[in-house]
C-alpha cells in the first residue's frame, strides 16, 4: 500500500512538473521575441525538466530492458536539469560581475558540459547497478548501487547548489552596491526604480533554494537508507518523492515565468475579445506585474 501511495505521489507531482516545463518550452517555440540567449538556457532547462518528469511518470518496476532504459533516462535528464541551472548562474555572473559580453560564444561549451557530464554520470551509474527491485527503476537496492547513485547524482547536485549559491551571492552583492551608488548620486525619484530592481535581484537568491527544497529530503532519505537499509521512514519517503518530482514545476515558475514571458503572453491575450479576457484571472495578474526587471 505504501508503494502504491508513493507511486501516486510521484505520478501526480511529475505530471505538474511536466505541464509547467512543457508550457515554458511551448512559449519559447511559439514566441519569437523570447529567443534571446538568456531564455534559450531556460528553454534547455525546461526541456530537461520535461523529459526528467516524463520518464519519472512512465516508471515501471517490472524488470527488463524498458526498466533500465527508463531508470537511466530519468538519471540523465534530472542531472542535466540541475546542470543547466549552473550555466544560468555562470552566465549571470559573467555578464554582471565580470562585465563580459562573450557568453553567447560559450553555448557549445555549455552543451558539451551539460550533456557530456550527464552522460558520464549515467554511464558510471550503470556500474554496480542492481535496479528494478525498488518501487521505481531509478532507485537502488544494493549497497554498492546506493553508493554509486550517491556519487553520480547527489554529489554533483550539491556541487551545483554550492556553485549557484556562491555565484548568486556575488551577483546580488555587486548589483546592490551599484544600486546603492545610483541612489546616492541621484535624486529621490529614482529610488523607487532602484528598489524595484533590488526586489527582482533578490528573486535570484531563491534559485539555489529550489534545488535545496527539491532534493534535501531525498538526500537525507538516501543517507538514512544507506546507514539503516532495513528501516524505511514513510513520511520522509513521501517528502523525498514529492519534492523531487516537483523540481520541474518550481523551475518553470522561477526561471520561466519572468516578465518577458508574461509580456509575450499578455500581448497575445490583448488580441482576444474583451468578454473572453474578463474570464482570465491571470490576465489581471499580468497587468499588475509588468514593472519588473527583465531577466539578465
Coordinates of N, CA, C and O in Angstrom, one line a residue, residues 26-89:
X26 N 6.9 25.5 -24.8 CA 5.9 26.0 -25.8 C 6.1 27.5 -26.0 O 6.0 27.9 -27.2
X27 N 6.2 28.2 -24.9 CA 6.4 29.7 -25.0 C 7.6 30.0 -25.9 O 7.6 30.9 -26.7
X28 N 8.7 29.3 -25.7 CA 9.9 29.5 -26.4 C 9.7 29.2 -27.9 O 10.2 30.0 -28.7
X29 N 9.0 28.1 -28.2 CA 8.8 27.7 -29.6 C 7.8 28.7 -30.3 O 8.1 29.1 -31.4
X30 N 6.8 29.2 -29.5 CA 5.8 30.0 -30.2 C 6.1 31.5 -30.3 O 5.8 32.1 -31.3
X31 N 6.8 32.0 -29.3 CA 7.1 33.5 -29.2 C 8.5 33.8 -29.7 O 9.4 33.6 -28.9
X32 N 8.6 34.3 -30.9 CA 9.9 34.5 -31.4 C 10.7 35.5 -30.6 O 11.9 35.4 -30.5
X33 N 10.0 36.5 -30.0 CA 10.7 37.6 -29.3 C 11.4 37.1 -28.0 O 12.2 37.7 -27.4
X34 N 11.1 35.8 -27.6 CA 11.7 35.3 -26.4 C 13.0 34.6 -26.7 O 13.8 34.2 -25.8
X35 N 13.4 34.5 -28.0 CA 14.6 33.6 -28.3 C 15.9 34.4 -28.1 O 16.7 34.4 -29.0
X36 N 16.0 35.0 -27.0 CA 17.3 35.6 -26.6 C 18.2 34.5 -25.9 O 17.6 33.5 -25.5
X37 N 19.5 34.8 -25.8 CA 20.4 33.7 -25.3 C 20.0 33.3 -23.9 O 20.0 32.2 -23.5
X38 N 19.7 34.3 -23.0 CA 19.4 34.0 -21.6 C 18.2 33.1 -21.5 O 18.1 32.2 -20.7
X39 N 17.2 33.3 -22.4 CA 16.0 32.5 -22.3 C 16.2 31.1 -23.0 O 15.5 30.2 -22.7
X40 N 17.2 31.1 -23.9 CA 17.5 29.8 -24.5 C 18.0 28.8 -23.5 O 17.7 27.7 -23.5
X41 N 18.8 29.3 -22.5 CA 19.2 28.5 -21.4 C 18.1 28.0 -20.6 O 18.0 26.8 -20.2
X42 N 17.1 28.9 -20.4 CA 15.9 28.5 -19.6 C 15.1 27.4 -20.4 O 14.6 26.5 -19.8
X43 N 15.1 27.6 -21.7 CA 14.4 26.6 -22.6 C 15.0 25.2 -22.4 O 14.3 24.2 -22.3
X44 N 16.4 25.1 -22.4 CA 17.0 23.8 -22.3 C 16.8 23.3 -20.9 O 16.7 22.1 -20.7
X45 N 16.8 24.1 -19.9 CA 16.5 23.7 -18.5 C 15.0 23.1 -18.5 O 14.9 22.0 -17.9
X46 N 14.1 23.8 -19.1 CA 12.7 23.3 -19.1 C 12.6 22.0 -19.9 O 11.8 21.1 -19.5
X47 N 13.3 21.9 -21.0 CA 13.3 20.7 -21.8 C 13.8 19.5 -21.0 O 13.2 18.4 -21.0
X48 N 14.9 19.7 -20.2 CA 15.5 18.6 -19.4 C 14.5 18.3 -18.3 O 14.3 17.1 -18.0
X49 N 13.9 19.3 -17.7 CA 12.9 19.0 -16.6 C 11.7 18.2 -17.2 O 11.2 17.3 -16.6
X50 N 11.3 18.6 -18.4 CA 10.1 18.0 -19.0 C 10.4 16.5 -19.3 O 9.6 15.6 -18.9
X51 N 11.6 16.2 -19.8 CA 11.9 14.8 -20.1 C 12.2 14.0 -18.8 O 11.8 12.8 -18.7
X52 N 12.8 14.7 -17.8 CA 13.0 14.1 -16.5 C 11.7 13.7 -15.9 O 11.5 12.5 -15.4
X53 N 10.7 14.6 -15.9 CA 9.3 14.3 -15.4 C 8.6 13.2 -16.2 O 8.0 12.3 -15.6
X54 N 8.8 13.2 -17.5 CA 8.2 12.3 -18.4 C 8.6 10.8 -18.0 O 7.8 9.9 -17.8
X55 N 9.9 10.7 -17.9 CA 10.5 9.3 -17.6 C 10.2 8.9 -16.2 O 10.1 7.7 -15.9
X56 N 10.0 9.9 -15.3 CA 9.5 9.5 -13.9 C 8.1 9.0 -13.9 O 7.8 8.1 -13.2
X57 N 7.3 9.5 -14.8 CA 5.9 9.1 -14.8 C 5.8 7.7 -15.4 O 5.0 6.9 -14.9
X58 N 6.6 7.4 -16.5 CA 6.4 6.1 -17.1 C 7.2 5.0 -16.4 O 7.3 3.9 -16.9
X59 N 7.7 5.3 -15.2 CA 8.4 4.3 -14.4 C 7.6 3.0 -14.2 O 6.4 3.1 -13.9
X60 N 8.2 1.9 -14.4 CA 7.5 0.6 -14.2 C 8.5 -0.3 -13.5 O 9.6 -0.6 -14.1
X61 N 8.1 -0.8 -12.3 CA 9.1 -1.7 -11.6 C 9.3 -3.1 -12.2 O 10.1 -3.8 -11.7
X62 N 8.6 -3.4 -13.3 CA 8.8 -4.7 -13.9 C 10.3 -4.7 -14.5 O 10.7 -3.8 -15.1
X63 N 11.0 -5.8 -14.3 CA 12.4 -5.9 -14.7 C 12.5 -5.9 -16.2 O 11.5 -6.2 -16.9
X64 N 13.7 -5.7 -16.7 CA 13.9 -5.9 -18.1 C 14.4 -4.6 -18.7 O 14.7 -3.6 -18.1
X65 N 14.6 -4.6 -20.0 CA 15.2 -3.5 -20.8 C 14.5 -2.2 -20.6 O 15.1 -1.2 -20.3
X66 N 13.2 -2.2 -20.6 CA 12.4 -1.0 -20.5 C 12.7 -0.3 -19.2 O 12.8 0.9 -19.1
X67 N 12.8 -1.1 -18.1 CA 13.1 -0.6 -16.8 C 14.4 0.1 -16.7 O 14.6 1.2 -16.2
X68 N 15.4 -0.5 -17.3 CA 16.8 0.1 -17.3 C 16.8 1.4 -18.1 O 17.3 2.4 -17.7
X69 N 16.2 1.3 -19.3 CA 16.1 2.5 -20.2 C 15.4 3.7 -19.4 O 15.9 4.8 -19.5
X70 N 14.4 3.4 -18.7 CA 13.6 4.4 -18.0 C 14.5 4.9 -16.9 O 14.6 6.2 -16.6
X71 N 15.1 4.1 -16.1 CA 16.0 4.5 -15.0 C 17.1 5.4 -15.4 O 17.4 6.4 -14.8
X72 N 17.8 5.0 -16.5 CA 18.9 5.8 -17.0 C 18.5 7.1 -17.6 O 19.1 8.1 -17.5
X73 N 17.3 7.1 -18.3 CA 16.8 8.3 -18.9 C 16.5 9.3 -17.8 O 16.8 10.5 -18.0
X74 N 15.8 8.9 -16.8 CA 15.5 9.7 -15.7 C 16.7 10.4 -15.1 O 16.8 11.6 -14.8
X75 N 17.7 9.5 -14.8 CA 19.0 10.0 -14.2 C 19.7 11.0 -15.1 O 20.0 12.1 -14.7
X76 N 19.7 10.7 -16.4 CA 20.4 11.6 -17.4 C 19.7 13.0 -17.4 O 20.4 14.0 -17.3
X77 N 18.4 13.0 -17.5 CA 17.7 14.3 -17.7 C 17.6 15.1 -16.4 O 17.6 16.3 -16.4
X78 N 17.5 14.4 -15.2 CA 17.5 15.1 -14.0 C 18.9 15.7 -13.7 O 18.9 16.8 -13.1
X79 N 19.9 15.0 -14.0 CA 21.3 15.6 -13.8 C 21.4 16.8 -14.8 O 21.9 17.9 -14.4
X80 N 21.0 16.6 -16.0 CA 21.1 17.7 -17.0 C 20.3 19.0 -16.5 O 20.8 20.1 -16.6
X81 N 19.2 18.7 -15.8 CA 18.3 19.8 -15.3 C 19.1 20.7 -14.3 O 19.2 21.9 -14.5
X82 N 19.7 20.1 -13.3 CA 20.4 21.0 -12.4 C 21.7 21.5 -12.9 O 22.2 22.6 -12.5
X83 N 22.3 20.9 -13.9 CA 23.5 21.4 -14.6 C 23.1 22.7 -15.4 O 23.9 23.6 -15.5
X84 N 22.0 22.7 -16.0 CA 21.6 23.9 -16.8 C 21.4 25.1 -15.8 O 21.7 26.2 -16.2
X85 N 21.0 24.8 -14.6 CA 20.9 25.9 -13.6 C 22.2 26.6 -13.4 O 22.3 27.8 -13.2
X86 N 23.3 25.7 -13.4 CA 24.6 26.3 -13.2 C 25.1 27.1 -14.4 O 25.8 28.1 -14.2
X87 N 24.7 26.8 -15.6 CA 25.0 27.6 -16.7 C 24.3 29.0 -16.7 O 24.9 30.0 -17.1
X88 N 23.1 29.0 -16.1 CA 22.4 30.2 -16.0 C 23.1 31.1 -15.0 O 23.3 32.3 -15.2
X89 N 23.5 30.5 -13.8 CA 24.2 31.3 -12.8 C 25.5 31.8 -13.3 O 25.9 32.9 -13.1

